[in-house]
C-alpha cells in the first residue's frame, strides 16, 4: 500500500508546524477533507484518514462557538486518527485546537497559501505520489507535442528511430525502460528511471548521453502518453492496413491509448513515418480523419459513375 509521510508534505510545501508533535504520521490516501460538517457536530460520515484542511470559513465558524461547545467539538475532532491538520492563509487557529492536537499527537501545520490554491496543489501532488505505475520496455519521445511510446521486439530499431527524431528537433523522455503512471483523470504520464535518464543505448556504439550531445532542449523529464507506435518486422504475407479506417488501441493501466503498427524494412524512414503519425493524431483530435474523408470522396465518385 502506498503511503507518504507528513514530514515530506511539510518539506515540499514549506509548511510551518504550530504544535510540537512528532511528524512521523503517514498519509495513506490522496483525498483531502475540509471538515465543515464535523465541526458543526455531524461526524457520521467523517473520513479521518485524509489530510484535514481548515480555511477562513472553518476558523470563522469556530470563533462563533461558545467556549464549552468549541472544546467539545474539537476534542471529538482530534480524537480520531488524523494524519495532520493544515491551517491556510496564515490564520491563527484557536488555542484549544493547538492544545488538543498536541495532546492527541496530530501535527498541526500552517501555510500562507489560500485554501483553494493549497487544496489544488496538494491534490495534484498526492495524486502523483499515489498514482499506480508500471514499467514498460520501449522508448518515449515527444513529437510535435504528442507523447509517442515506441515499442517492439529487441533490436527492431526503437532507439535508432528515437535518435533520428531527436536529430529532427523532437525530445527524448526515456529509452529502454519507461515508468508509466496513471493519474485519476485517466491520463498516462511516462518518465525515465533515474539511473538511465537522458541516456540511450545504440547497438554497435554503446551508451550515449542525449542531453550532452544535443543540448538541454533535446530531452524532457516526463510526457503524457498519447500514441503507441509498435514496430514490427515487415511480413510480405501479412495484409497491412493501407487506409487507416479502423483505429487500433492498446490498454495500459486500464487506460485505452490509440495505437499504430509500423512495419519495418530496410530503407524505410521510420522517424518520418512517426512524425506523420503524430501530426495525424493531432488532426484526429480536432475531429478531422483523412481516411474517412478519402473514403467519402471515393464513395461519391463511384455513385456518380466516374
mmCIF file of C-alpha atoms in Angstrom:
data_model
loop_
_atom_site.group_PDB
_atom_site.id
_atom_site.type_symbol
_atom_site.label_atom_id
_atom_site.label_comp_id
_atom_site.label_asym_id
_atom_site.label_seq_id
_atom_site.Cartn_x
_atom_site.Cartn_y
_atom_site.Cartn_z
ATOM 1 C CA UNK A 1 0.000 0.000 0.000
ATOM 2 C CA UNK A 2 1.335 3.422 -0.991
ATOM 3 C CA UNK A 3 1.949 5.984 1.718
ATOM 4 C CA UNK A 4 3.686 9.312 2.163
ATOM 5 C CA UNK A 5 4.945 10.892 5.365
ATOM 6 C CA UNK A 6 3.599 14.150 6.772
ATOM 7 C CA UNK A 7 7.229 15.287 7.010
ATOM 8 C CA UNK A 8 7.542 15.046 3.222
ATOM 9 C CA UNK A 9 4.436 17.201 2.784
ATOM 10 C CA UNK A 10 5.820 19.732 5.256
ATOM 11 C CA UNK A 11 9.114 19.985 3.382
ATOM 12 C CA UNK A 12 7.627 20.024 -0.125
ATOM 13 C CA UNK A 13 5.171 22.858 0.584
ATOM 14 C CA UNK A 14 7.410 24.661 3.116
ATOM 15 C CA UNK A 15 4.764 24.408 5.825
ATOM 16 C CA UNK A 16 5.221 25.653 9.373
ATOM 17 C CA UNK A 17 4.469 23.457 12.362
ATOM 18 C CA UNK A 18 2.356 25.142 15.021
ATOM 19 C CA UNK A 19 2.496 22.479 17.748
ATOM 20 C CA UNK A 20 5.389 20.316 18.910
ATOM 21 C CA UNK A 21 4.007 16.942 17.825
ATOM 22 C CA UNK A 22 6.343 14.474 16.023
ATOM 23 C CA UNK A 23 5.646 14.483 12.268
ATOM 24 C CA UNK A 24 6.027 10.756 11.713
ATOM 25 C CA UNK A 25 2.381 10.137 10.728
ATOM 26 C CA UNK A 26 1.742 8.587 7.323
ATOM 27 C CA UNK A 27 -0.815 9.702 4.746
ATOM 28 C CA UNK A 28 -2.483 6.704 3.110
ATOM 29 C CA UNK A 29 -4.986 8.326 0.706
ATOM 30 C CA UNK A 30 -4.790 11.131 -1.845
ATOM 31 C CA UNK A 31 -8.153 12.687 -0.929
ATOM 32 C CA UNK A 32 -8.337 15.878 1.148
ATOM 33 C CA UNK A 33 -11.009 16.872 3.665
ATOM 34 C CA UNK A 34 -12.407 20.244 4.750
ATOM 35 C CA UNK A 35 -14.274 19.229 7.936
ATOM 36 C CA UNK A 36 -17.075 21.805 7.945
ATOM 37 C CA UNK A 37 -19.916 19.420 8.859
ATOM 38 C CA UNK A 38 -17.806 17.717 11.503
ATOM 39 C CA UNK A 39 -17.048 20.995 13.254
ATOM 40 C CA UNK A 40 -20.799 21.610 13.203
ATOM 41 C CA UNK A 41 -21.268 18.331 15.093
ATOM 42 C CA UNK A 42 -22.061 15.833 12.297
ATOM 43 C CA UNK A 43 -19.450 13.048 12.399
ATOM 44 C CA UNK A 44 -21.457 10.177 10.862
ATOM 45 C CA UNK A 45 -19.517 10.113 7.590
ATOM 46 C CA UNK A 46 -16.244 11.619 8.757
ATOM 47 C CA UNK A 47 -13.121 10.447 6.883
ATOM 48 C CA UNK A 48 -10.261 10.989 9.351
ATOM 49 C CA UNK A 49 -7.654 9.216 7.215
ATOM 50 C CA UNK A 50 -7.461 12.282 4.934
ATOM 51 C CA UNK A 51 -5.398 15.434 5.372
ATOM 52 C CA UNK A 52 -7.722 17.888 7.174
ATOM 53 C CA UNK A 53 -7.620 21.470 5.836
ATOM 54 C CA UNK A 54 -9.025 24.400 7.811
ATOM 55 C CA UNK A 55 -9.536 27.684 5.982
ATOM 56 C CA UNK A 56 -11.133 31.010 6.774
ATOM 57 C CA UNK A 57 -14.654 29.533 6.683
ATOM 58 C CA UNK A 58 -13.925 26.797 9.236
ATOM 59 C CA UNK A 59 -11.962 29.048 11.594
ATOM 60 C CA UNK A 60 -14.604 31.797 11.435
ATOM 61 C CA UNK A 61 -17.235 29.240 12.374
ATOM 62 C CA UNK A 62 -15.155 28.023 15.317
ATOM 63 C CA UNK A 63 -14.766 31.581 16.594
ATOM 64 C CA UNK A 64 -18.558 31.910 16.814
ATOM 65 C CA UNK A 65 -18.962 28.839 19.028
ATOM 66 C CA UNK A 66 -19.310 29.155 22.822
ATOM 67 C CA UNK A 67 -16.114 28.064 24.580
ATOM 68 C CA UNK A 68 -17.575 24.836 26.016
ATOM 69 C CA UNK A 69 -19.074 23.782 22.679
ATOM 70 C CA UNK A 70 -15.842 24.696 20.870
ATOM 71 C CA UNK A 71 -13.822 22.494 23.224
ATOM 72 C CA UNK A 72 -16.317 19.655 22.869
ATOM 73 C CA UNK A 73 -16.287 19.713 19.049
ATOM 74 C CA UNK A 74 -12.519 19.989 18.758
ATOM 75 C CA UNK A 75 -11.997 17.283 21.373
ATOM 76 C CA UNK A 76 -14.105 14.872 19.324
ATOM 77 C CA UNK A 77 -12.468 16.002 16.076
ATOM 78 C CA UNK A 78 -8.969 15.404 17.438
ATOM 79 C CA UNK A 79 -9.916 12.050 18.989
ATOM 80 C CA UNK A 80 -9.761 10.457 15.516
ATOM 81 C CA UNK A 81 -6.578 9.101 13.967
ATOM 82 C CA UNK A 82 -5.898 12.101 11.715
ATOM 83 C CA UNK A 83 -2.577 12.218 9.787
ATOM 84 C CA UNK A 84 -2.308 16.023 10.056
ATOM 85 C CA UNK A 85 -4.255 19.285 10.108
ATOM 86 C CA UNK A 86 -3.289 22.214 7.864
ATOM 87 C CA UNK A 87 -4.417 25.794 8.549
ATOM 88 C CA UNK A 88 -4.334 28.001 5.432
ATOM 89 C CA UNK A 89 -3.933 31.752 4.724
ATOM 90 C CA UNK A 90 -1.521 32.121 7.637
ATOM 91 C CA UNK A 91 -4.511 32.301 10.001
ATOM 92 C CA UNK A 92 -4.145 31.710 13.721
ATOM 93 C CA UNK A 93 -6.006 28.624 14.985
ATOM 94 C CA UNK A 94 -7.817 28.571 18.361
ATOM 95 C CA UNK A 95 -5.612 27.716 21.313
ATOM 96 C CA UNK A 96 -7.942 24.794 22.046
ATOM 97 C CA UNK A 97 -7.042 23.256 18.672
ATOM 98 C CA UNK A 98 -3.333 23.673 19.364
ATOM 99 C CA UNK A 99 -3.660 22.031 22.796
ATOM 100 C CA UNK A 100 -5.907 19.155 21.679
ATOM 101 C CA UNK A 101 -3.855 18.371 18.576
ATOM 102 C CA UNK A 102 -0.756 18.295 20.776
ATOM 103 C CA UNK A 103 -2.498 16.023 23.262
ATOM 104 C CA UNK A 104 -3.590 13.581 20.522
ATOM 105 C CA UNK A 105 -0.241 13.685 18.669
ATOM 106 C CA UNK A 106 -1.698 15.232 15.493
ATOM 107 C CA UNK A 107 0.713 17.520 13.611
ATOM 108 C CA UNK A 108 -0.818 20.995 13.246
ATOM 109 C CA UNK A 109 0.665 22.775 10.236
ATOM 110 C CA UNK A 110 0.208 26.185 8.630
ATOM 111 C CA UNK A 111 0.627 27.699 5.165
ATOM 112 C CA UNK A 112 0.263 31.153 3.608
ATOM 113 C CA UNK A 113 -1.484 29.695 0.556
ATOM 114 C CA UNK A 114 -5.174 30.422 0.106
ATOM 115 C CA UNK A 115 -7.367 27.422 0.876
ATOM 116 C CA UNK A 116 -8.396 26.808 -2.739
ATOM 117 C CA UNK A 117 -4.836 27.108 -4.018
ATOM 118 C CA UNK A 118 -3.376 24.828 -1.359
ATOM 119 C CA UNK A 119 -6.057 22.147 -1.794
ATOM 120 C CA UNK A 120 -5.479 22.181 -5.564
ATOM 121 C CA UNK A 121 -1.688 21.949 -5.234
ATOM 122 C CA UNK A 122 -1.825 19.259 -2.556
ATOM 123 C CA UNK A 123 -4.357 17.223 -4.561
ATOM 124 C CA UNK A 124 -2.132 17.252 -7.653
ATOM 125 C CA UNK A 125 0.901 16.329 -5.547
ATOM 126 C CA UNK A 126 -0.818 13.450 -3.734
ATOM 127 C CA UNK A 127 -2.355 12.141 -6.962
ATOM 128 C CA UNK A 128 1.135 11.934 -8.409
ATOM 129 C CA UNK A 129 2.503 10.175 -5.330
ATOM 130 C CA UNK A 130 -0.347 7.637 -5.132
ATOM 131 C CA UNK A 131 -0.793 7.060 -8.869
ATOM 132 C CA UNK A 132 -0.481 3.396 -9.941
ATOM 133 C CA UNK A 133 2.528 2.785 -12.145
ATOM 134 C CA UNK A 134 4.117 0.148 -14.327
ATOM 135 C CA UNK A 135 7.462 -0.113 -16.122
ATOM 136 C CA UNK A 136 7.287 -0.945 -19.833
ATOM 137 C CA UNK A 137 10.038 -1.805 -22.301
ATOM 138 C CA UNK A 138 10.211 0.802 -25.046
ATOM 139 C CA UNK A 139 11.139 4.377 -25.867
ATOM 140 C CA UNK A 140 9.145 7.529 -25.132
ATOM 141 C CA UNK A 141 9.604 10.648 -27.236
ATOM 142 C CA UNK A 142 7.722 13.912 -27.585
ATOM 143 C CA UNK A 143 6.916 14.655 -31.249
ATOM 144 C CA UNK A 144 5.126 17.919 -32.028
ATOM 145 C CA UNK A 145 3.721 17.919 -28.513
ATOM 146 C CA UNK A 146 2.450 14.333 -28.809
ATOM 147 C CA UNK A 147 3.849 11.693 -26.483
ATOM 148 C CA UNK A 148 4.765 8.704 -28.695
ATOM 149 C CA UNK A 149 5.569 5.434 -26.916
ATOM 150 C CA UNK A 150 7.664 3.318 -29.308
ATOM 151 C CA UNK A 151 7.549 -0.420 -28.631
ATOM 152 C CA UNK A 152 8.617 -3.559 -30.442
ATOM 153 C CA UNK A 153 10.945 -6.535 -30.264
ATOM 154 C CA UNK A 154 14.521 -6.081 -29.113
ATOM 155 C CA UNK A 155 16.761 -4.904 -31.965
ATOM 156 C CA UNK A 156 13.882 -3.704 -34.157
ATOM 157 C CA UNK A 157 15.209 -0.124 -34.193
ATOM 158 C CA UNK A 158 13.350 1.716 -31.426
ATOM 159 C CA UNK A 159 16.354 3.640 -30.116
ATOM 160 C CA UNK A 160 17.658 4.450 -33.587
ATOM 161 C CA UNK A 161 14.263 5.834 -34.584
ATOM 162 C CA UNK A 162 14.118 7.896 -31.402
ATOM 163 C CA UNK A 163 17.604 9.256 -32.044
ATOM 164 C CA UNK A 164 16.577 10.248 -35.566
ATOM 165 C CA UNK A 165 13.588 12.075 -34.089
ATOM 166 C CA UNK A 166 15.843 13.907 -31.634
ATOM 167 C CA UNK A 167 18.067 14.999 -34.538
ATOM 168 C CA UNK A 168 14.923 16.383 -36.195
ATOM 169 C CA UNK A 169 14.259 18.608 -33.172
ATOM 170 C CA UNK A 170 11.995 16.403 -31.064
ATOM 171 C CA UNK A 171 12.658 15.395 -27.455
ATOM 172 C CA UNK A 172 13.623 12.167 -25.722
ATOM 173 C CA UNK A 173 11.906 11.246 -22.461
ATOM 174 C CA UNK A 174 13.053 7.680 -21.795
ATOM 175 C CA UNK A 175 14.946 4.918 -23.569
ATOM 176 C CA UNK A 176 14.685 1.157 -22.984
ATOM 177 C CA UNK A 177 12.573 1.404 -19.802
ATOM 178 C CA UNK A 178 9.611 3.766 -19.359
ATOM 179 C CA UNK A 179 7.921 4.243 -15.983
ATOM 180 C CA UNK A 180 4.239 4.909 -16.706
ATOM 181 C CA UNK A 181 1.844 6.401 -14.153
ATOM 182 C CA UNK A 182 -1.927 6.667 -14.379
ATOM 183 C CA UNK A 183 -3.484 9.712 -12.783
ATOM 184 C CA UNK A 184 -7.054 9.919 -11.518
ATOM 185 C CA UNK A 185 -8.178 11.920 -14.550
ATOM 186 C CA UNK A 186 -7.277 8.916 -16.718
ATOM 187 C CA UNK A 187 -4.068 10.346 -18.165
ATOM 188 C CA UNK A 188 -0.888 8.318 -18.590
ATOM 189 C CA UNK A 189 2.432 10.045 -17.947
ATOM 190 C CA UNK A 190 5.788 8.445 -18.662
ATOM 191 C CA UNK A 191 9.269 9.196 -17.372
ATOM 192 C CA UNK A 192 12.689 7.594 -17.272
ATOM 193 C CA UNK A 193 14.205 5.720 -14.316
ATOM 194 C CA UNK A 194 16.750 7.948 -12.574
ATOM 195 C CA UNK A 195 19.661 5.701 -13.449
ATOM 196 C CA UNK A 196 19.040 5.902 -17.221
ATOM 197 C CA UNK A 197 17.678 9.463 -17.502
ATOM 198 C CA UNK A 198 18.986 11.183 -20.679
ATOM 199 C CA UNK A 199 20.955 8.068 -21.671
ATOM 200 C CA UNK A 200 20.386 5.936 -24.749
ATOM 201 C CA UNK A 201 21.841 2.602 -25.875
ATOM 202 C CA UNK A 202 22.782 2.195 -29.528
ATOM 203 C CA UNK A 203 23.958 -1.218 -30.699
ATOM 204 C CA UNK A 204 27.470 -1.030 -32.080
ATOM 205 C CA UNK A 205 28.074 2.361 -30.497
ATOM 206 C CA UNK A 206 27.189 1.847 -26.830
ATOM 207 C CA UNK A 207 25.747 4.300 -24.312
ATOM 208 C CA UNK A 208 25.353 7.967 -25.243
ATOM 209 C CA UNK A 209 24.107 10.965 -23.247
ATOM 210 C CA UNK A 210 21.485 12.690 -25.383
ATOM 211 C CA UNK A 211 21.431 15.821 -23.228
ATOM 212 C CA UNK A 212 25.196 16.251 -23.510
ATOM 213 C CA UNK A 213 25.286 15.604 -27.257
ATOM 214 C CA UNK A 214 22.224 17.574 -28.361
ATOM 215 C CA UNK A 215 21.620 20.032 -25.506
ATOM 216 C CA UNK A 216 19.001 20.538 -22.819
ATOM 217 C CA UNK A 217 16.304 21.145 -25.416
ATOM 218 C CA UNK A 218 16.617 17.570 -26.702
ATOM 219 C CA UNK A 219 15.279 15.927 -23.529
ATOM 220 C CA UNK A 220 12.174 16.149 -21.406
ATOM 221 C CA UNK A 221 11.609 14.977 -17.819
ATOM 222 C CA UNK A 222 8.153 13.488 -18.356
ATOM 223 C CA UNK A 223 5.473 13.374 -21.031
ATOM 224 C CA UNK A 224 1.886 12.241 -21.429
ATOM 225 C CA UNK A 225 1.496 9.070 -23.490
ATOM 226 C CA UNK A 226 -0.888 9.909 -26.328
ATOM 227 C CA UNK A 227 0.026 7.410 -29.027
ATOM 228 C CA UNK A 228 1.656 3.969 -29.207
ATOM 229 C CA UNK A 229 3.818 3.174 -32.223
ATOM 230 C CA UNK A 230 4.586 -0.542 -32.435
ATOM 231 C CA UNK A 231 7.433 -1.518 -34.728
ATOM 232 C CA UNK A 232 7.403 -4.984 -36.271
ATOM 233 C CA UNK A 233 9.381 -6.742 -38.996
ATOM 234 C CA UNK A 234 7.842 -6.445 -42.454
ATOM 235 C CA UNK A 235 5.904 -9.602 -43.350
ATOM 236 C CA UNK A 236 5.090 -9.992 -47.050
ATOM 237 C CA UNK A 237 2.340 -12.485 -46.216
ATOM 238 C CA UNK A 238 0.526 -10.018 -43.962
ATOM 239 C CA UNK A 239 -2.097 -7.575 -45.164
ATOM 240 C CA UNK A 240 -1.279 -4.228 -43.571
ATOM 241 C CA UNK A 241 -3.906 -1.536 -43.127
ATOM 242 C CA UNK A 242 -3.466 0.879 -46.045
ATOM 243 C CA UNK A 243 -6.397 3.205 -45.353
ATOM 244 C CA UNK A 244 -6.474 3.561 -41.585
ATOM 245 C CA UNK A 245 -10.266 3.328 -41.335
ATOM 246 C CA UNK A 246 -10.210 1.195 -38.217
ATOM 247 C CA UNK A 247 -8.416 2.705 -35.240
ATOM 248 C CA UNK A 248 -6.294 0.262 -33.246
ATOM 249 C CA UNK A 249 -5.853 0.710 -29.481
ATOM 250 C CA UNK A 250 -3.952 -0.796 -26.560
ATOM 251 C CA UNK A 251 -4.710 -0.713 -22.859
ATOM 252 C CA UNK A 252 -2.129 0.395 -20.298
ATOM 253 C CA UNK A 253 -3.139 0.543 -16.621
ATOM 254 C CA UNK A 254 -6.798 0.339 -17.761
ATOM 255 C CA UNK A 255 -6.399 3.406 -19.976
ATOM 256 C CA UNK A 256 -7.064 2.949 -23.709
ATOM 257 C CA UNK A 257 -4.385 4.510 -25.928
ATOM 258 C CA UNK A 258 -4.513 4.852 -29.751
ATOM 259 C CA UNK A 259 -2.002 2.609 -31.494
ATOM 260 C CA UNK A 260 -0.374 2.380 -34.917
ATOM 261 C CA UNK A 261 1.609 -0.592 -36.169
ATOM 262 C CA UNK A 262 4.566 0.339 -38.372
ATOM 263 C CA UNK A 263 6.183 -2.460 -40.413
ATOM 264 C CA UNK A 264 9.970 -2.158 -40.607
ATOM 265 C CA UNK A 265 12.146 -2.990 -43.601
ATOM 266 C CA UNK A 266 15.478 -1.651 -44.900
ATOM 267 C CA UNK A 267 15.298 1.817 -46.393
ATOM 268 C CA UNK A 268 12.089 2.881 -44.675
ATOM 269 C CA UNK A 269 12.317 6.243 -42.892
ATOM 270 C CA UNK A 270 10.698 5.367 -39.564
ATOM 271 C CA UNK A 271 11.279 8.784 -37.984
ATOM 272 C CA UNK A 272 9.370 10.487 -40.781
ATOM 273 C CA UNK A 273 6.537 7.965 -40.509
ATOM 274 C CA UNK A 274 6.262 8.604 -36.761
ATOM 275 C CA UNK A 275 6.281 12.361 -37.321
ATOM 276 C CA UNK A 276 3.352 11.962 -39.697
ATOM 277 C CA UNK A 277 1.624 9.608 -37.238
ATOM 278 C CA UNK A 278 1.928 12.249 -34.504
ATOM 279 C CA UNK A 279 0.592 15.008 -36.777
ATOM 280 C CA UNK A 280 -2.238 12.741 -37.932
ATOM 281 C CA UNK A 281 -3.107 12.022 -34.274
ATOM 282 C CA UNK A 282 -3.338 15.775 -33.631
ATOM 283 C CA UNK A 283 -5.626 16.213 -36.634
ATOM 284 C CA UNK A 284 -7.871 13.366 -35.457
ATOM 285 C CA UNK A 285 -8.038 15.021 -32.033
ATOM 286 C CA UNK A 286 -9.544 18.086 -33.711
ATOM 287 C CA UNK A 287 -12.156 15.954 -35.478
ATOM 288 C CA UNK A 288 -10.560 15.528 -38.914
ATOM 289 C CA UNK A 289 -9.935 12.000 -40.219
ATOM 290 C CA UNK A 290 -8.154 11.814 -43.569
ATOM 291 C CA UNK A 291 -9.051 8.132 -44.119
ATOM 292 C CA UNK A 292 -12.765 8.797 -43.611
ATOM 293 C CA UNK A 293 -12.584 11.865 -45.843
ATOM 294 C CA UNK A 294 -10.899 9.858 -48.613
ATOM 295 C CA UNK A 295 -13.430 7.016 -48.299
ATOM 296 C CA UNK A 296 -16.286 9.500 -48.511
ATOM 297 C CA UNK A 297 -14.814 11.024 -51.682
ATOM 298 C CA UNK A 298 -14.318 7.581 -53.217
ATOM 299 C CA UNK A 299 -17.917 6.554 -52.495
ATOM 300 C CA UNK A 300 -19.242 9.781 -54.021
ATOM 301 C CA UNK A 301 -17.125 9.210 -57.140
ATOM 302 C CA UNK A 302 -18.399 5.641 -57.505
ATOM 303 C CA UNK A 303 -22.004 6.776 -57.011
ATOM 304 C CA UNK A 304 -21.613 9.352 -59.768
ATOM 305 C CA UNK A 305 -20.308 6.651 -62.072
ATOM 306 C CA UNK A 306 -16.964 8.359 -62.708
#
